[in-house]
Amino acid sequence: MATTTASIDVPASPARIWQLIGGFDSLPDWLPYIPTSELSEGGRVRSLRDEDGGVIIERLEAFDNTARTYTYSILQAPFPVTGYLSTLTVHTVPGQDTARVEWSGTFTPTGVSDEEAIAIFHGIYTDGLTALHRTLTPEAA
């Protein structure tokens, strides 16, 4: 099993960030390479389309509004992994008007090395968190 984590500090309150990213259907609001998301199964499954029209289907596995975190699995995607489980969390940074957003995942590579699979998801997480930072701080872009 392989794992990777990316994080970024954003000069915004944890509550403001969670308001933007905490909805399981909110990826199109801050992630430019996911322009559409549709919920099904009572909001527990999301069908995403990427910029190239590829489909990714994910299931919400755990959600904690108070802790500002949710975990999801991939049911269908064009990625060379199985057993994918990912968590998105907004952390308070004590003594600062900043929050740390962390995106992590575990998965089993199939047909590629651990390093190749890690590079794919670390790139997705890093690019996604950079896009989140730009969305919340457009004056810094």
Tab-separated table of C-alpha atoms in Angstrom:
chain	number	residue	atom	x	y	z
A	1	MET	CA	0.000	0.000	0.000
A	2	ALA	CA	1.276	3.468	-0.906
A	3	THR	CA	0.445	6.788	0.704
A	4	THR	CA	0.964	10.492	0.109
A	5	THR	CA	-0.038	13.741	1.783
A	6	ALA	CA	0.014	17.364	0.660
A	7	SER	CA	-0.865	20.429	2.715
A	8	ILE	CA	-1.028	24.169	2.302
A	9	ASP	CA	-1.517	27.086	4.656
A	10	VAL	CA	-4.252	29.456	3.518
A	11	PRO	CA	-4.731	32.951	4.983
A	12	ALA	CA	-8.416	32.404	5.724
A	13	SER	CA	-10.385	31.117	8.671
A	14	PRO	CA	-10.963	27.368	8.931
A	15	ALA	CA	-14.719	28.055	8.892
A	16	ARG	CA	-14.488	29.996	5.608
A	17	ILE	CA	-12.395	27.296	3.968
A	18	TRP	CA	-14.669	24.498	5.189
A	19	GLN	CA	-17.695	26.396	3.900
A	20	LEU	CA	-16.120	26.244	0.441
A	21	ILE	CA	-14.670	22.721	0.412
A	22	GLY	CA	-16.710	20.847	3.019
A	23	GLY	CA	-19.593	19.935	0.758
A	24	PHE	CA	-19.043	16.579	-0.932
A	25	ASP	CA	-20.393	18.113	-4.157
A	26	SER	CA	-18.239	21.280	-3.977
A	27	LEU	CA	-15.160	20.328	-6.022
A	28	PRO	CA	-16.218	22.402	-9.082
A	29	ASP	CA	-16.307	25.487	-6.802
A	30	TRP	CA	-12.550	25.377	-6.235
A	31	LEU	CA	-10.927	22.675	-8.359
A	32	PRO	CA	-10.633	23.876	-11.978
A	33	TYR	CA	-9.896	20.451	-13.456
A	34	ILE	CA	-13.213	19.073	-12.105
A	35	PRO	CA	-15.857	21.241	-13.793
A	36	THR	CA	-18.877	19.047	-12.930
A	37	SER	CA	-20.069	16.952	-10.010
A	38	GLU	CA	-23.378	15.160	-9.570
A	39	LEU	CA	-24.557	13.539	-6.344
A	40	SER	CA	-26.514	10.288	-6.060
A	41	GLU	CA	-27.432	7.765	-3.363
A	42	GLY	CA	-28.620	10.482	-1.002
A	43	GLY	CA	-25.469	12.558	-1.420
A	44	ARG	CA	-23.060	9.724	-0.583
A	45	VAL	CA	-21.783	9.146	-4.130
A	46	ARG	CA	-20.418	11.792	-6.474
A	47	SER	CA	-19.839	11.424	-10.187
A	48	LEU	CA	-17.140	13.792	-11.354
A	49	ARG	CA	-16.090	14.750	-14.866
A	50	ASP	CA	-12.606	16.007	-15.482
A	51	GLU	CA	-11.604	18.561	-18.124
A	52	ASP	CA	-11.126	15.800	-20.706
A	53	GLY	CA	-14.549	14.253	-20.066
A	54	GLY	CA	-13.193	11.386	-17.964
A	55	VAL	CA	-15.487	10.051	-15.252
A	56	ILE	CA	-14.493	9.502	-11.637
A	57	ILE	CA	-17.016	8.047	-9.198
A	58	GLU	CA	-16.364	8.421	-5.468
A	59	ARG	CA	-18.174	7.380	-2.294
A	60	LEU	CA	-18.279	9.422	0.896
A	61	GLU	CA	-17.018	7.098	3.632
A	62	ALA	CA	-16.923	9.442	6.638
A	63	PHE	CA	-17.904	13.064	7.293
A	64	ASP	CA	-17.300	15.171	10.398
A	65	ASN	CA	-18.505	18.744	10.087
A	66	THR	CA	-17.207	19.721	13.543
A	67	ALA	CA	-13.702	18.406	12.862
A	68	ARG	CA	-13.900	19.777	9.293
A	69	THR	CA	-12.918	16.534	7.586
A	70	TYR	CA	-14.264	13.951	5.199
A	71	THR	CA	-12.974	10.685	3.776
A	72	TYR	CA	-13.911	9.167	0.442
A	73	SER	CA	-13.079	6.156	-1.697
A	74	ILE	CA	-12.854	5.798	-5.457
A	75	LEU	CA	-15.364	3.408	-6.995
A	76	GLN	CA	-14.379	4.045	-10.626
A	77	ALA	CA	-11.555	6.091	-12.137
A	78	PRO	CA	-8.859	5.947	-14.811
A	79	PHE	CA	-6.097	5.708	-12.182
A	80	PRO	CA	-3.738	2.698	-11.865
A	81	VAL	CA	-4.692	1.961	-8.255
A	82	THR	CA	-7.126	-0.065	-6.165
A	83	GLY	CA	-8.238	0.362	-2.580
A	84	TYR	CA	-8.051	4.157	-2.805
A	85	LEU	CA	-9.062	6.036	0.349
A	86	SER	CA	-8.518	9.768	0.734
A	87	THR	CA	-9.138	12.381	3.421
A	88	LEU	CA	-9.516	16.140	3.122
A	89	THR	CA	-9.164	18.096	6.385
A	90	VAL	CA	-9.084	21.754	7.419
A	91	HIS	CA	-6.921	22.344	10.512
A	92	THR	CA	-6.795	25.404	12.744
A	93	VAL	CA	-3.328	26.940	13.016
A	94	PRO	CA	-3.124	28.162	16.637
A	95	GLY	CA	-2.347	31.839	17.071
A	96	GLN	CA	-2.686	32.675	13.387
A	97	ASP	CA	-5.445	33.847	11.061
A	98	THR	CA	-4.533	30.937	8.816
A	99	ALA	CA	-5.738	27.409	8.288
A	100	ARG	CA	-3.854	24.353	7.096
A	101	VAL	CA	-5.633	22.217	4.522
A	102	GLU	CA	-4.394	18.648	4.252
A	103	TRP	CA	-5.228	16.148	1.512
A	104	SER	CA	-3.974	12.605	1.953
A	105	GLY	CA	-4.539	9.252	0.362
A	106	THR	CA	-3.671	5.569	0.585
A	107	PHE	CA	-3.921	3.152	-2.334
A	108	THR	CA	-2.483	0.021	-3.892
A	109	PRO	CA	-0.767	0.618	-7.250
A	110	THR	CA	-1.700	-1.736	-10.100
A	111	GLY	CA	0.588	-1.972	-13.108
A	112	VAL	CA	2.791	0.899	-11.913
A	113	SER	CA	5.359	1.315	-9.162
A	114	ASP	CA	4.518	2.810	-5.781
A	115	GLU	CA	6.575	5.863	-6.760
A	116	GLU	CA	4.605	6.380	-9.992
A	117	ALA	CA	1.236	6.097	-8.228
A	118	ILE	CA	2.397	8.398	-5.431
A	119	ALA	CA	3.551	10.957	-8.009
A	120	ILE	CA	0.100	10.935	-9.660
A	121	PHE	CA	-1.822	11.604	-6.455
A	122	HIS	CA	0.724	13.915	-4.880
A	123	GLY	CA	0.486	16.017	-8.055
A	124	ILE	CA	-3.317	16.028	-7.919
A	125	TYR	CA	-3.328	17.013	-4.238
A	126	THR	CA	-0.669	19.712	-4.633
A	127	ASP	CA	-2.295	21.214	-7.737
A	128	GLY	CA	-5.708	21.064	-6.058
A	129	LEU	CA	-4.523	22.796	-2.901
A	130	THR	CA	-2.779	25.478	-4.973
A	131	ALA	CA	-6.072	26.053	-6.820
A	132	LEU	CA	-7.883	26.273	-3.471
A	133	HIS	CA	-5.396	28.889	-2.272
A	134	ARG	CA	-5.949	30.907	-5.488
A	135	THR	CA	-9.731	30.668	-5.095
A	136	LEU	CA	-9.625	31.951	-1.523
A	137	THR	CA	-6.919	34.581	-2.046
A	138	PRO	CA	-7.363	35.880	-5.617
A	139	GLU	CA	-5.388	39.027	-4.803
A	140	ALA	CA	-2.317	36.850	-4.188
A	141	ALA	CA	-2.577	35.071	-7.548
